[in-house]
mmCIF file of C-alpha atoms and ligand atoms in Angstrom:
data_model
loop_
_atom_site.group_PDB
_atom_site.id
_atom_site.type_symbol
_atom_site.label_atom_id
_atom_site.label_comp_id
_atom_site.label_asym_id
_atom_site.label_seq_id
_atom_site.Cartn_x
_atom_site.Cartn_y
_atom_site.Cartn_z
ATOM 1 C CA MET A 216 -21.162 -80.814 -22.541
ATOM 2 C CA GLY A 217 -19.160 -77.509 -21.824
ATOM 3 C CA ARG A 218 -15.814 -77.709 -20.081
ATOM 4 C CA ILE A 219 -14.739 -75.325 -17.151
ATOM 5 C CA ALA A 220 -11.257 -74.054 -18.722
ATOM 6 C CA ALA A 221 -8.769 -73.549 -16.495
ATOM 7 C CA PRO A 222 -8.212 -70.418 -15.371
ATOM 8 C CA ALA A 223 -5.215 -69.024 -17.315
ATOM 9 C CA ALA A 224 -2.174 -68.322 -14.947
ATOM 10 C CA ARG A 225 -2.540 -64.882 -13.944
ATOM 11 C CA VAL A 226 0.893 -63.213 -15.179
ATOM 12 C CA ARG A 227 1.231 -60.167 -12.126
ATOM 13 C CA THR A 228 2.601 -57.494 -13.879
ATOM 14 C CA PRO A 229 3.254 -54.609 -12.033
ATOM 15 C CA GLY A 230 0.891 -52.266 -13.185
ATOM 16 C CA SER A 231 -1.243 -54.528 -12.006
ATOM 17 C CA GLU A 232 -0.740 -55.134 -8.503
ATOM 18 C CA ARG A 233 -3.491 -52.955 -6.398
ATOM 19 C CA PRO A 234 -2.373 -51.517 -2.470
ATOM 20 C CA ARG A 235 -4.903 -49.080 -3.058
ATOM 21 C CA ARG A 236 -7.353 -52.062 -1.868
ATOM 22 C CA LEU A 237 -6.303 -51.890 1.015
ATOM 23 C CA ARG A 238 -6.979 -48.170 1.499
ATOM 24 C CA ARG A 239 -10.363 -47.636 0.681
ATOM 25 C CA THR A 240 -12.301 -47.616 3.748
ATOM 26 C CA ALA A 241 -10.973 -46.600 7.669
ATOM 27 C CA ALA A 242 -11.477 -50.272 8.442
ATOM 28 C CA LEU A 243 -9.687 -51.405 5.790
ATOM 29 C CA ARG A 244 -6.545 -49.504 6.857
ATOM 30 C CA SER A 245 -7.903 -50.325 10.171
ATOM 31 C CA LEU A 246 -7.421 -53.638 9.939
ATOM 32 C CA VAL A 247 -3.753 -53.871 8.160
ATOM 33 C CA LYS A 248 -2.592 -51.246 10.134
ATOM 34 C CA GLY A 249 1.006 -52.416 10.883
ATOM 35 C CA THR A 250 2.109 -50.003 13.955
ATOM 36 C CA ARG A 251 -0.206 -49.413 16.514
ATOM 37 C CA LEU A 252 0.484 -47.105 19.992
ATOM 38 C CA SER A 253 -0.839 -47.853 22.788
ATOM 39 C CA ALA A 254 -0.507 -45.724 25.441
ATOM 40 C CA GLY A 255 1.338 -47.412 28.194
ATOM 41 C CA GLN A 256 3.879 -47.641 26.598
ATOM 42 C CA PHE A 257 4.360 -43.733 26.726
ATOM 43 C CA VAL A 258 6.494 -42.082 29.689
ATOM 44 C CA MET A 259 6.144 -38.556 31.028
ATOM 45 C CA PRO A 260 9.648 -36.705 31.862
ATOM 46 C CA LEU A 261 8.121 -34.913 35.124
ATOM 47 C CA PHE A 262 10.759 -32.039 36.706
ATOM 48 C CA VAL A 263 10.390 -31.898 40.152
ATOM 49 C CA VAL A 264 11.284 -29.617 42.991
ATOM 50 C CA SER A 265 10.871 -28.455 47.098
ATOM 51 C CA GLY A 266 8.030 -27.581 48.457
ATOM 52 C CA ARG A 267 4.292 -27.675 47.951
ATOM 53 C CA ASP A 268 2.011 -26.840 46.041
ATOM 54 C CA ARG A 269 4.587 -25.097 43.178
ATOM 55 C CA SER A 270 4.347 -25.513 39.509
ATOM 56 C CA GLU A 271 6.348 -23.530 37.629
ATOM 57 C CA PRO A 272 5.809 -23.480 33.815
ATOM 58 C CA ILE A 273 8.742 -24.218 31.505
ATOM 59 C CA GLY A 274 8.997 -21.839 28.370
ATOM 60 C CA SER A 275 10.529 -23.905 26.005
ATOM 61 C CA LEU A 276 8.232 -26.904 26.648
ATOM 62 C CA PRO A 277 4.211 -25.222 26.672
ATOM 63 C CA GLY A 278 1.561 -27.424 29.539
ATOM 64 C CA HIS A 279 4.802 -28.317 31.318
ATOM 65 C CA ALA A 280 6.238 -27.370 34.746
ATOM 66 C CA ARG A 281 8.537 -28.225 37.636
ATOM 67 C CA LEU A 282 6.571 -29.241 40.091
ATOM 68 C CA SER A 283 6.439 -30.168 43.872
ATOM 69 C CA ALA A 284 5.774 -33.648 44.981
ATOM 70 C CA ASP A 285 1.567 -33.175 45.914
ATOM 71 C CA ARG A 286 1.446 -30.977 42.282
ATOM 72 C CA ALA A 287 3.584 -34.054 40.546
ATOM 73 C CA VAL A 288 1.423 -36.562 41.932
ATOM 74 C CA ALA A 289 -1.462 -34.778 41.544
ATOM 75 C CA LYS A 290 -0.276 -34.846 37.246
ATOM 76 C CA ALA A 291 0.872 -38.471 37.530
ATOM 77 C CA ARG A 292 -3.128 -39.274 38.895
ATOM 78 C CA GLU A 293 -4.592 -37.435 35.870
ATOM 79 C CA LEU A 294 -1.320 -39.761 33.742
ATOM 80 C CA ALA A 295 -2.946 -43.096 34.883
ATOM 81 C CA GLN A 296 -6.098 -42.103 34.436
ATOM 82 C CA LEU A 297 -5.392 -41.878 30.776
ATOM 83 C CA GLY A 298 -3.511 -45.561 30.692
ATOM 84 C CA VAL A 299 -0.081 -43.748 30.434
ATOM 85 C CA GLY A 300 2.503 -46.501 30.917
ATOM 86 C CA GLY A 301 5.246 -44.451 33.660
ATOM 87 C CA VAL A 302 7.118 -41.165 34.963
ATOM 88 C CA LEU A 303 10.684 -40.381 35.010
ATOM 89 C CA LEU A 304 11.352 -37.795 37.114
ATOM 90 C CA PHE A 305 14.172 -35.786 36.711
ATOM 91 C CA GLY A 306 15.215 -33.156 39.949
ATOM 92 C CA ILE A 307 16.006 -29.538 40.965
ATOM 93 C CA PRO A 308 17.140 -28.583 43.974
ATOM 94 C CA ASP A 309 17.392 -25.859 45.699
ATOM 95 C CA HIS A 310 21.256 -25.440 45.739
ATOM 96 C CA LYS A 311 23.536 -26.685 43.421
ATOM 97 C CA ASP A 312 27.882 -27.608 44.137
ATOM 98 C CA ASP A 313 30.249 -28.701 42.368
ATOM 99 C CA GLU A 314 30.223 -32.462 43.197
ATOM 100 C CA GLY A 315 26.240 -32.288 42.946
ATOM 101 C CA SER A 316 25.634 -33.969 45.875
ATOM 102 C CA GLY A 317 21.976 -33.017 45.608
ATOM 103 C CA ALA A 318 21.790 -35.895 43.817
ATOM 104 C CA ALA A 319 22.543 -38.409 46.672
ATOM 105 C CA ASP A 320 19.943 -36.253 48.952
ATOM 106 C CA PRO A 321 17.432 -38.789 50.431
ATOM 107 C CA GLY A 322 15.328 -35.153 51.537
ATOM 108 C CA GLY A 323 15.752 -33.876 47.860
ATOM 109 C CA PRO A 324 13.047 -33.550 45.317
ATOM 110 C CA VAL A 325 13.126 -36.739 43.101
ATOM 111 C CA PRO A 326 13.140 -39.076 46.668
ATOM 112 C CA THR A 327 10.912 -36.823 48.039
ATOM 113 C CA ALA A 328 8.418 -36.966 45.468
ATOM 114 C CA LEU A 329 8.751 -40.913 44.952
ATOM 115 C CA ARG A 330 8.118 -41.061 48.359
ATOM 116 C CA ALA A 331 4.542 -39.351 48.391
ATOM 117 C CA LEU A 332 3.842 -40.915 44.392
ATOM 118 C CA ARG A 333 4.498 -44.743 46.192
ATOM 119 C CA GLU A 334 1.975 -43.905 49.000
ATOM 120 C CA ALA A 335 -0.541 -42.652 46.219
ATOM 121 C CA GLY A 336 -0.567 -46.456 44.793
ATOM 122 C CA LEU A 337 -1.122 -45.717 41.232
ATOM 123 C CA PRO A 338 -0.784 -47.726 38.266
ATOM 124 C CA LEU A 339 1.566 -46.257 37.064
ATOM 125 C CA VAL A 340 5.748 -46.886 36.583
ATOM 126 C CA LEU A 341 8.553 -45.566 38.561
ATOM 127 C CA ALA A 342 11.722 -44.095 36.881
ATOM 128 C CA ALA A 343 14.246 -41.868 37.986
ATOM 129 C CA ASP A 344 16.724 -40.545 36.391
ATOM 130 C CA VAL A 345 20.056 -41.203 37.440
ATOM 131 C CA CYS A 346 22.828 -38.124 36.386
ATOM 132 C CA LEU A 347 24.518 -35.413 38.292
ATOM 133 C CA CYS A 348 24.729 -32.638 35.692
ATOM 134 C CA GLU A 349 21.298 -31.130 37.449
ATOM 135 C CA TYR A 350 22.818 -31.054 40.281
ATOM 136 C CA THR A 351 26.357 -29.899 39.611
ATOM 137 C CA SER A 352 26.998 -26.503 40.032
ATOM 138 C CA HIS A 353 28.966 -26.024 36.723
ATOM 139 C CA GLY A 354 25.892 -28.633 34.701
ATOM 140 C CA HIS A 355 28.255 -31.065 33.785
ATOM 141 C CA CYS A 356 26.949 -34.673 33.871
ATOM 142 C CA GLY A 357 29.534 -36.315 36.576
ATOM 143 C CA VAL A 358 32.694 -34.207 38.842
ATOM 144 C CA ILE A 359 35.572 -32.337 37.266
ATOM 145 C CA ALA A 360 39.082 -33.052 37.539
ATOM 146 C CA ASP A 361 41.809 -31.025 35.682
ATOM 147 C CA GLY A 362 38.355 -29.224 33.738
ATOM 148 C CA GLU A 363 37.100 -32.795 33.062
ATOM 149 C CA VAL A 364 35.136 -34.544 33.808
ATOM 150 C CA ASP A 365 36.526 -37.834 36.327
ATOM 151 C CA ASN A 366 34.548 -40.654 35.029
ATOM 152 C CA ASP A 367 35.548 -42.992 37.718
ATOM 153 C CA ALA A 368 35.278 -40.145 40.715
ATOM 154 C CA THR A 369 31.356 -40.053 39.071
ATOM 155 C CA LEU A 370 30.407 -43.531 39.220
ATOM 156 C CA PRO A 371 30.212 -43.509 42.571
ATOM 157 C CA LEU A 372 28.193 -40.438 43.182
ATOM 158 C CA LEU A 373 25.106 -41.992 40.817
ATOM 159 C CA ALA A 374 25.248 -45.465 42.377
ATOM 160 C CA GLU A 375 24.923 -43.388 45.666
ATOM 161 C CA ALA A 376 21.899 -41.549 43.855
ATOM 162 C CA ALA A 377 20.757 -44.869 42.032
ATOM 163 C CA VAL A 378 21.153 -46.861 46.009
ATOM 164 C CA VAL A 379 18.707 -43.575 47.693
ATOM 165 C CA TYR A 380 16.571 -43.796 44.587
ATOM 166 C CA ALA A 381 15.978 -46.842 44.958
ATOM 167 C CA GLY A 382 14.620 -47.084 48.314
ATOM 168 C CA ALA A 383 12.660 -44.370 47.751
ATOM 169 C CA GLY A 384 10.697 -46.326 45.746
ATOM 170 C CA ALA A 385 11.618 -46.393 42.119
ATOM 171 C CA ASP A 386 10.782 -49.219 40.324
ATOM 172 C CA ILE A 387 13.429 -47.941 37.608
ATOM 173 C CA VAL A 388 16.425 -45.896 37.576
ATOM 174 C CA GLY A 389 17.950 -44.385 34.252
ATOM 175 C CA PRO A 390 22.276 -43.570 34.639
ATOM 176 C CA SER A 391 22.248 -40.547 31.547
ATOM 177 C CA GLY A 392 25.196 -39.627 32.305
ATOM 178 C CA MET A 393 27.512 -41.571 29.338
ATOM 179 C CA MET A 394 30.476 -42.634 32.245
ATOM 180 C CA ASP A 395 32.364 -45.751 30.939
ATOM 181 C CA GLY A 396 31.155 -48.757 33.892
ATOM 182 C CA GLN A 397 27.579 -46.736 35.198
ATOM 183 C CA VAL A 398 25.449 -49.405 34.703
ATOM 184 C CA ALA A 399 28.189 -51.871 36.102
ATOM 185 C CA ALA A 400 28.318 -49.656 38.879
ATOM 186 C CA ILE A 401 24.819 -49.063 39.708
ATOM 187 C CA ARG A 402 23.758 -52.793 39.774
ATOM 188 C CA GLU A 403 26.929 -53.878 41.843
ATOM 189 C CA ALA A 404 25.615 -50.978 44.663
ATOM 190 C CA LEU A 405 21.683 -51.853 44.148
ATOM 191 C CA ASP A 406 22.322 -54.972 44.738
ATOM 192 C CA GLY A 407 25.069 -54.111 47.571
ATOM 193 C CA GLY A 408 22.156 -52.096 48.946
ATOM 194 C CA GLY A 409 19.224 -55.008 48.805
ATOM 195 C CA HIS A 410 17.769 -53.557 45.459
ATOM 196 C CA THR A 411 17.770 -56.334 44.120
ATOM 197 C CA GLY A 412 14.340 -54.924 41.828
ATOM 198 C CA THR A 413 15.059 -52.259 40.843
ATOM 199 C CA ALA A 414 15.914 -52.465 37.185
ATOM 200 C CA ILE A 415 18.034 -50.609 34.847
ATOM 201 C CA MET A 416 17.482 -48.732 31.797
ATOM 202 C CA ALA A 417 20.274 -47.548 30.130
ATOM 203 C CA TYR A 418 20.774 -44.371 27.954
ATOM 204 C CA ALA A 419 22.893 -47.318 26.132
ATOM 205 C CA SER A 420 23.789 -44.753 23.313
ATOM 206 C CA LYS A 421 22.741 -41.017 24.022
ATOM 207 C CA ALA A 422 24.446 -38.446 21.342
ATOM 208 C CA ALA A 423 25.911 -35.001 22.349
ATOM 209 C CA SER A 424 22.669 -33.550 20.805
ATOM 210 C CA ALA A 425 21.668 -29.652 20.024
ATOM 211 C CA PHE A 426 18.105 -31.012 20.990
ATOM 212 C CA TYR A 427 18.552 -30.822 24.738
ATOM 213 C CA SER A 428 18.454 -27.391 25.207
ATOM 214 C CA PRO A 429 15.002 -26.783 26.212
ATOM 215 C CA PHE A 430 15.808 -29.459 29.077
ATOM 216 C CA ARG A 431 18.470 -27.659 30.362
ATOM 217 C CA GLU A 432 16.388 -24.629 30.304
ATOM 218 C CA ALA A 433 13.998 -26.553 32.646
ATOM 219 C CA ALA A 434 16.608 -28.100 34.758
ATOM 220 C CA GLY A 435 19.226 -25.230 34.283
ATOM 221 C CA SER A 436 21.830 -27.703 34.201
ATOM 222 C CA ALA A 437 23.057 -26.142 30.605
ATOM 223 C CA PRO A 438 27.153 -26.270 31.168
ATOM 224 C CA ALA A 439 28.869 -23.425 32.542
ATOM 225 C CA PHE A 440 32.082 -24.588 30.624
ATOM 226 C CA GLY A 441 32.581 -26.476 26.807
ATOM 227 C CA ASP A 442 30.035 -28.857 26.203
ATOM 228 C CA ARG A 443 29.416 -32.245 26.428
ATOM 229 C CA ARG A 444 30.529 -34.174 23.788
ATOM 230 C CA GLY A 445 33.980 -35.848 26.142
ATOM 231 C CA TYR A 446 31.573 -37.968 27.446
ATOM 232 C CA GLN A 447 28.224 -38.154 25.228
ATOM 233 C CA MET A 448 28.163 -40.245 22.063
ATOM 234 C CA ASP A 449 29.182 -37.855 18.441
ATOM 235 C CA TYR A 450 25.388 -38.680 16.660
ATOM 236 C CA SER A 451 28.120 -39.394 13.435
ATOM 237 C CA ASN A 452 28.629 -43.052 14.343
ATOM 238 C CA ALA A 453 26.067 -46.082 14.318
ATOM 239 C CA ARG A 454 28.923 -48.610 15.223
ATOM 240 C CA GLU A 455 29.502 -46.796 18.207
ATOM 241 C CA ALA A 456 26.112 -46.986 19.491
ATOM 242 C CA MET A 457 25.789 -50.455 19.386
ATOM 243 C CA ARG A 458 28.753 -51.074 21.149
ATOM 244 C CA GLU A 459 27.300 -48.478 23.783
ATOM 245 C CA MET A 460 24.720 -50.712 23.838
ATOM 246 C CA GLU A 461 26.293 -54.062 23.910
ATOM 247 C CA LEU A 462 28.494 -52.889 26.845
ATOM 248 C CA ASP A 463 25.159 -51.608 28.820
ATOM 249 C CA VAL A 464 23.692 -55.250 27.808
ATOM 250 C CA ARG A 465 26.901 -56.949 29.605
ATOM 251 C CA GLU A 466 27.353 -54.810 32.350
ATOM 252 C CA GLY A 467 23.265 -56.049 33.179
ATOM 253 C CA ALA A 468 20.783 -52.876 31.988
ATOM 254 C CA ASP A 469 17.544 -54.000 32.329
ATOM 255 C CA ILE A 470 15.657 -51.846 29.318
ATOM 256 C CA LEU A 471 18.399 -49.775 26.505
ATOM 257 C CA MET A 472 17.253 -46.507 26.046
ATOM 258 C CA VAL A 473 18.504 -44.389 22.543
ATOM 259 C CA LYS A 474 18.154 -40.774 22.684
ATOM 260 C CA PRO A 475 17.025 -38.414 20.260
ATOM 261 C CA ALA A 476 15.038 -40.496 18.898
ATOM 262 C CA LEU A 477 14.264 -39.226 15.629
ATOM 263 C CA THR A 478 18.119 -38.670 14.423
ATOM 264 C CA SER A 479 18.558 -42.087 16.068
ATOM 265 C CA LEU A 480 15.424 -44.371 14.059
ATOM 266 C CA ASP A 481 18.487 -46.069 12.039
ATOM 267 C CA LEU A 482 20.174 -46.738 15.475
ATOM 268 C CA LEU A 483 16.256 -48.459 16.958
ATOM 269 C CA VAL A 484 16.068 -50.530 13.366
ATOM 270 C CA ARG A 485 19.086 -52.104 14.226
ATOM 271 C CA ALA A 486 18.832 -52.547 17.822
ATOM 272 C CA SER A 487 15.274 -54.229 17.760
ATOM 273 C CA LYS A 488 17.230 -56.665 15.526
ATOM 274 C CA ARG A 489 20.311 -57.157 18.078
ATOM 275 C CA PHE A 490 19.193 -57.248 21.013
ATOM 276 C CA ASP A 491 16.403 -58.991 23.407
ATOM 277 C CA LEU A 492 16.043 -56.572 26.252
ATOM 278 C CA PRO A 493 12.884 -53.852 25.357
ATOM 279 C CA LEU A 494 13.622 -50.787 24.106
ATOM 280 C CA ALA A 495 13.515 -47.188 24.801
ATOM 281 C CA ALA A 496 13.696 -44.229 22.438
ATOM 282 C CA TYR A 497 13.618 -40.914 24.461
ATOM 283 C CA HIS A 498 11.654 -38.157 22.083
ATOM 284 C CA VAL A 499 13.782 -35.089 23.388
ATOM 285 C CA SER A 500 13.080 -31.718 24.389
ATOM 286 C CA GLY A 501 13.987 -29.840 21.208
ATOM 287 C CA GLU A 502 12.193 -32.605 19.463
ATOM 288 C CA VAL A 503 9.041 -31.486 21.028
ATOM 289 C CA ALA A 504 9.959 -27.599 20.578
ATOM 290 C CA MET A 505 9.837 -27.675 16.977
ATOM 291 C CA LEU A 506 6.421 -29.809 17.167
ATOM 292 C CA GLU A 507 5.022 -26.973 19.415
ATOM 293 C CA ALA A 508 6.647 -23.878 17.382
ATOM 294 C CA ALA A 509 5.448 -25.130 14.198
ATOM 295 C CA ALA A 510 2.136 -25.868 15.376
ATOM 296 C CA GLU A 511 1.294 -22.487 17.170
ATOM 297 C CA ARG A 512 1.846 -21.052 13.696
ATOM 298 C CA GLY A 513 0.009 -23.061 12.321
ATOM 299 C CA TRP A 514 1.964 -24.010 10.068
ATOM 300 C CA LEU A 515 1.504 -28.321 11.647
ATOM 301 C CA ASP A 516 -1.265 -29.354 13.124
ATOM 302 C CA ARG A 517 0.229 -30.812 15.935
ATOM 303 C CA LYS A 518 -1.885 -33.856 16.741
ATOM 304 C CA ALA A 519 -1.111 -35.168 13.309
ATOM 305 C CA ALA A 520 2.343 -34.725 13.088
ATOM 306 C CA GLY A 521 2.366 -35.578 16.687
ATOM 307 C CA LEU A 522 1.145 -38.620 16.163
ATOM 308 C CA GLU A 523 3.034 -39.696 13.131
ATOM 309 C CA VAL A 524 6.733 -38.825 14.897
ATOM 310 C CA LEU A 525 5.787 -41.090 17.585
ATOM 311 C CA THR A 526 4.216 -44.180 15.364
ATOM 312 C CA ALA A 527 7.634 -43.500 13.452
ATOM 313 C CA ILE A 528 9.834 -44.233 16.293
ATOM 314 C CA VAL A 529 7.955 -47.542 17.185
ATOM 315 C CA ARG A 530 7.634 -48.606 14.223
ATOM 316 C CA ALA A 531 11.320 -48.192 13.854
ATOM 317 C CA GLY A 532 11.484 -50.423 16.749
ATOM 318 C CA ALA A 533 10.783 -49.068 20.293
ATOM 319 C CA ASP A 534 8.505 -50.070 23.068
ATOM 320 C CA ILE A 535 8.835 -47.351 25.045
ATOM 321 C CA VAL A 536 8.473 -43.850 23.950
ATOM 322 C CA ILE A 537 9.812 -41.506 26.771
ATOM 323 C CA THR A 538 7.855 -37.801 25.529
ATOM 324 C CA TYR A 539 6.674 -35.007 27.094
ATOM 325 C CA LEU A 540 3.765 -35.709 24.445
ATOM 326 C CA ALA A 541 2.340 -38.705 26.811
ATOM 327 C CA ALA A 542 -0.424 -37.208 27.910
ATOM 328 C CA ASP A 543 -1.742 -35.565 24.704
ATOM 329 C CA ALA A 544 -0.490 -38.096 22.602
ATOM 330 C CA ALA A 545 -3.090 -40.610 25.300
ATOM 331 C CA ARG A 546 -5.852 -38.449 24.570
ATOM 332 C CA TRP A 547 -5.376 -38.577 21.230
ATOM 333 C CA LEU A 548 -5.831 -42.874 20.451
ATOM 334 C CA GLN A 549 -8.785 -41.904 22.711
ATOM 335 C CA GLU A 550 -10.011 -39.645 20.755
ATOM 336 C CA ASP A 551 -9.289 -41.584 17.175
ATOM 337 C CA SER A 552 -11.154 -45.234 19.059
ATOM 338 C CA ALA A 553 -14.244 -43.462 20.102
ATOM 339 C CA ARG A 554 -14.732 -42.522 16.155
HETATM 340 C C1 PBG B 775 20.971 -35.577 31.855
HETATM 341 C C2 PBG B 775 19.595 -35.787 30.935
HETATM 342 C C3 PBG B 775 19.840 -34.728 29.332
HETATM 343 C C4 PBG B 775 18.642 -35.200 29.055
HETATM 344 C C5 PBG B 775 17.846 -36.431 29.710
HETATM 345 N N1 PBG B 775 18.927 -36.952 31.323
HETATM 346 C C6 PBG B 775 19.936 -33.501 29.233
HETATM 347 C C7 PBG B 775 21.351 -33.460 28.819
HETATM 348 O O1 PBG B 775 21.617 -34.569 28.405
HETATM 349 O O2 PBG B 775 22.244 -31.667 28.884
HETATM 350 C C8 PBG B 775 17.857 -34.922 27.688
HETATM 351 C C9 PBG B 775 16.156 -35.014 27.870
HETATM 352 C C10 PBG B 775 15.734 -33.760 27.418
HETATM 353 O O3 PBG B 775 16.000 -32.866 26.217
HETATM 354 O O4 PBG B 775 14.636 -34.170 26.963
HETATM 355 N N2 PBG B 775 21.964 -35.572 31.690
#
């Protein structure tokens, strides 16, 4: 009688491992995909201006424009149709002054656009950036005293702007000025103003970066003197980035943001392990500008490179990606799922 021999224990040597088994077909690759993007996690930055029917193209951000409120609503409608998660508003005022007083003007471009967007009733999260740099004549993110940005004199101005945006319908306010204590000051003012339900997405770790220049062209917010290294972080410092995030958690942030995205992937990995808040990454203007410039020359495939970059940002730990590619990426995902 034949006996079935017990199978010999198989020694798996490195040479006999075959990871390629799971790469054989598109269906297998899809089954084992470790990071999936969805349109709902993308947030589109929108630049808003006063007036009606205005759309002024931004040279260094192809496909993007400064929009009046009515045009912003039309754009938002498109984004909602694509399933994009939200919009992040930046205002460009008609007049700038030393104190950036336009930031808290209830008739300014951001509150006006927020009211129009609210009225449109779209299934989009409405977020508003809170900073003075677009509103100050000198382009710095706070008021100047003795040639420096005065942290504590800036806080009430940021808080005031945040309350105005909340009143105009913002779901989320995003303080981006890197002033110490800005999250606490804004939380307190929001609560005091009855806006307990308005969330704060803190630009917690925001580096002084060369990658913001297209944005500054769009917003006319390049500093007239000096630079932002006295308040934005040194990109060399990972532990300081963690400390900034820790502080914003304690001050009451609801979402932590890391910026720029590609130069901070390590910070995203660390932050997603350490904090239990949703984590956002801002794929900034200069990062997309590199891609656009190379694609325009035929040096990179825009879609393939774009999806690869966004996937890396999410793989590193971002739940939310603020990106100028939001609409295109949503379309790319639709195309790929239709195949
Ligand atoms: C305002 C602000 C900036 C960006 C977001 N909020 C500019 C800056 O800090 O100079 C940059 C965003 C981008 O480059 O896309 N403080």
